[in-house]
Amino acid sequence: MKKALFISIAFICVLGSCTRPRPTEINSPDNTIKLAFYLNDSNQMAYHITVNDTPFIAPSILGFEARDGINLSEDFHITGTDFDSKDEIWTQPWGENKSIRNHYNEMAVHLTDTKETLLTLRFRVFNDGIGFRYEYQVPDADSLFITDELTSFNIAQDGTSWSIPASFDTYELLYRTQPISQIDNANTPMTFKTGNIYASIHEAALTDFPEMTLKNTGNCLLKSELAPWPDGVKARITGGTFQTPWRTIQIAPKAVGLINSGLILNLNEPCVLETTDWIRPMKYVGIWWGMHLGVESWVINDRHGATTENAKRYIDFAAANHIEAVMFEGWNEGWENWGGTQNFDYTRPYADFNLQETARYAREKGIEIIGHHETGGNIPNYENQLDKAYQWYADLGIHSVKTGYAGGLPAGHNHHGQYNVRHYRNVVKTAAKYHTTLDVHEPIKDTGIRRTYPNMMTREGARGMEWNAWSTGNPPSHHELLPFTRLLSGPMDYTPGIFDILYERAKHSPFRKKWNSMDSKDCRVNTTLAKQIANWVVIYSPLQMAADMIENYEGHPAFQFFRDFDADCDWSEALAGEPGEFVVIVRKAKDKYFLGATTNEEARTTDIKLDFLEKGKTYKATIYADGANADWETNPTSYEILEKTVTTDDTLSIRMAKGGGQAITFIPLEK
Ligand code: NOJ
Ligand code: CA
């Protein structure tokens, strides 16, 4: 029977064109995820995905549109298919996990059209999701102007989604929990639950392309919408050869599986830096929160925050509290024009800030300085000074810089288009030349580029702590949404750890002034104190800030957590959680473990097995818990510190107040 079938196929092939369909299906290594590529009846390129043999992504279109008669989507035919697979472990100098398994099956579908444009569609299917990218070669083209991306994600069954709206200018928006079918547009990572499956759509390795957002074009049919240039073109390509970022879908049976997935980093290129020993995770404090609360100013005046004297006070505090670095904002000329001409000068300190002396003092105390470059969005002004500014800092021994883009871009550019993606990459490369690490505020969203350039350490790219200083603030559930959405893309400089939750000190300060139109004067932090501590663990950042003014930490027993904390994490695992509800994450750094658990507006208790602890060892667990009557609204600062002796065989019952949390350090006891 088998023999007869083989003979008849061979016979058809010998007779002329072989009509046997080429294999264009691929499974994940564990066979749970199956992806098929095909040309549909209209000869469009399309794919669909099943998970556990259930439709997950229904037939969805692929391709691009371009100007000037260039065809990137229609009437392509398959010329060949290559299959490959990989199973390797690679390591990185820092990260939630220093070693990562990269295990996938790959299918490269080769296509061409009547004009001899070549396209390879490269699909990779992992046990935790899929990624695909387009690799085009258009013959005889000097340049290409991409006008639209057709890539669609036709989610087979409606479900719940968690996302921020699409905006080409900001990610600092509140999350929405809504049916997938109700999404109008969304930024990525866009997380959803359909049937029993959790998933998140995003992109990886965005290096020279506009960002992708999602637009709902019918029921649960989400289509890519790229951030445009001012003239409406989406992407400009020099020559005719280009490859896109990866379009990704992380897939997991449990919500925490998305957090534990290494898919985004696996789809980025390996490190290109020759050495990385100059890159190190650090904890930091800074002259920062006072400005947001309005008790200090960025501009030089009698309320100026960044004075030499104040900087030294912060350096002393860092040195006395096992904190590696300090950051000062408002140190340089130009703040008086923030929101106006935005012509910051990156090598000219204000008259009351002696950077040479501050740098000398920091060196003497063994403390690193994190510099600050606010651009206000004036990219040309920053690019003109880039080399000089990084060289100048490096000469002063400053090898870490926080950047910011709070303001509109010139010439009609938006923040997330290709123009700015190129700019950010230029800054990362320039910083690397001077062995400098970066913490970018108002960034392009993370797409895992830190694997290739590990000096790109952390970024903002969501509503961070600052919003609590001068707006209605971030609601309690914001912190249980971030780990399942924004943080899937990479680390965030949220700047947690405000201990003066109700701003008692700032409210009584004679210097307090409204500085921002959203500042309502009865702002506050919408969590308990214990949750602030837990967020140092939950919201991963290799540069982790204790964001409050140091007066609010001095003498506070709960600050011991940050003293013990180690930002140089080796291993992490999200143990339990649901988007918008609660999350429990543990991280290991050297021989210590740190656990953070947080909850939304609901109080809850969750039992956590300590089987992540090393067998045969006994640990002192120091527990920073909500007080018995703590409540984020009515009693946010009530907390207690408990100690226990535990081993890997124990289970802890983690009790969290409304809008509360719990943080635990596990330190091995000497035998
Ligand atoms: C916005 C940033 O997110 C914040 O951290 C910074 O203080 C201000 N811009 C000023 O640079
Ligand atoms: Ca910001």
PDB file of C-alpha atoms in Angstrom, residues 112 209 292 473 475 483:
ATOM      1  CA  THR A 112       9.395  34.605  -4.744  1.00  0.00           C
ATOM      2  CA  PHE A 209      12.154  49.737  12.110  1.00  0.00           C
ATOM      3  CA  HIS A 292       8.555  65.371  41.695  1.00  0.00           C
ATOM      4  CA  GLY A 473      -1.511  58.027  40.588  1.00  0.00           C
ATOM      5  CA  PRO A 475      -4.021  52.246  41.116  1.00  0.00           C
ATOM      6  CA  PRO A 483       4.728  41.893  35.521  1.00  0.00           C
TER       7      PRO A 483
END
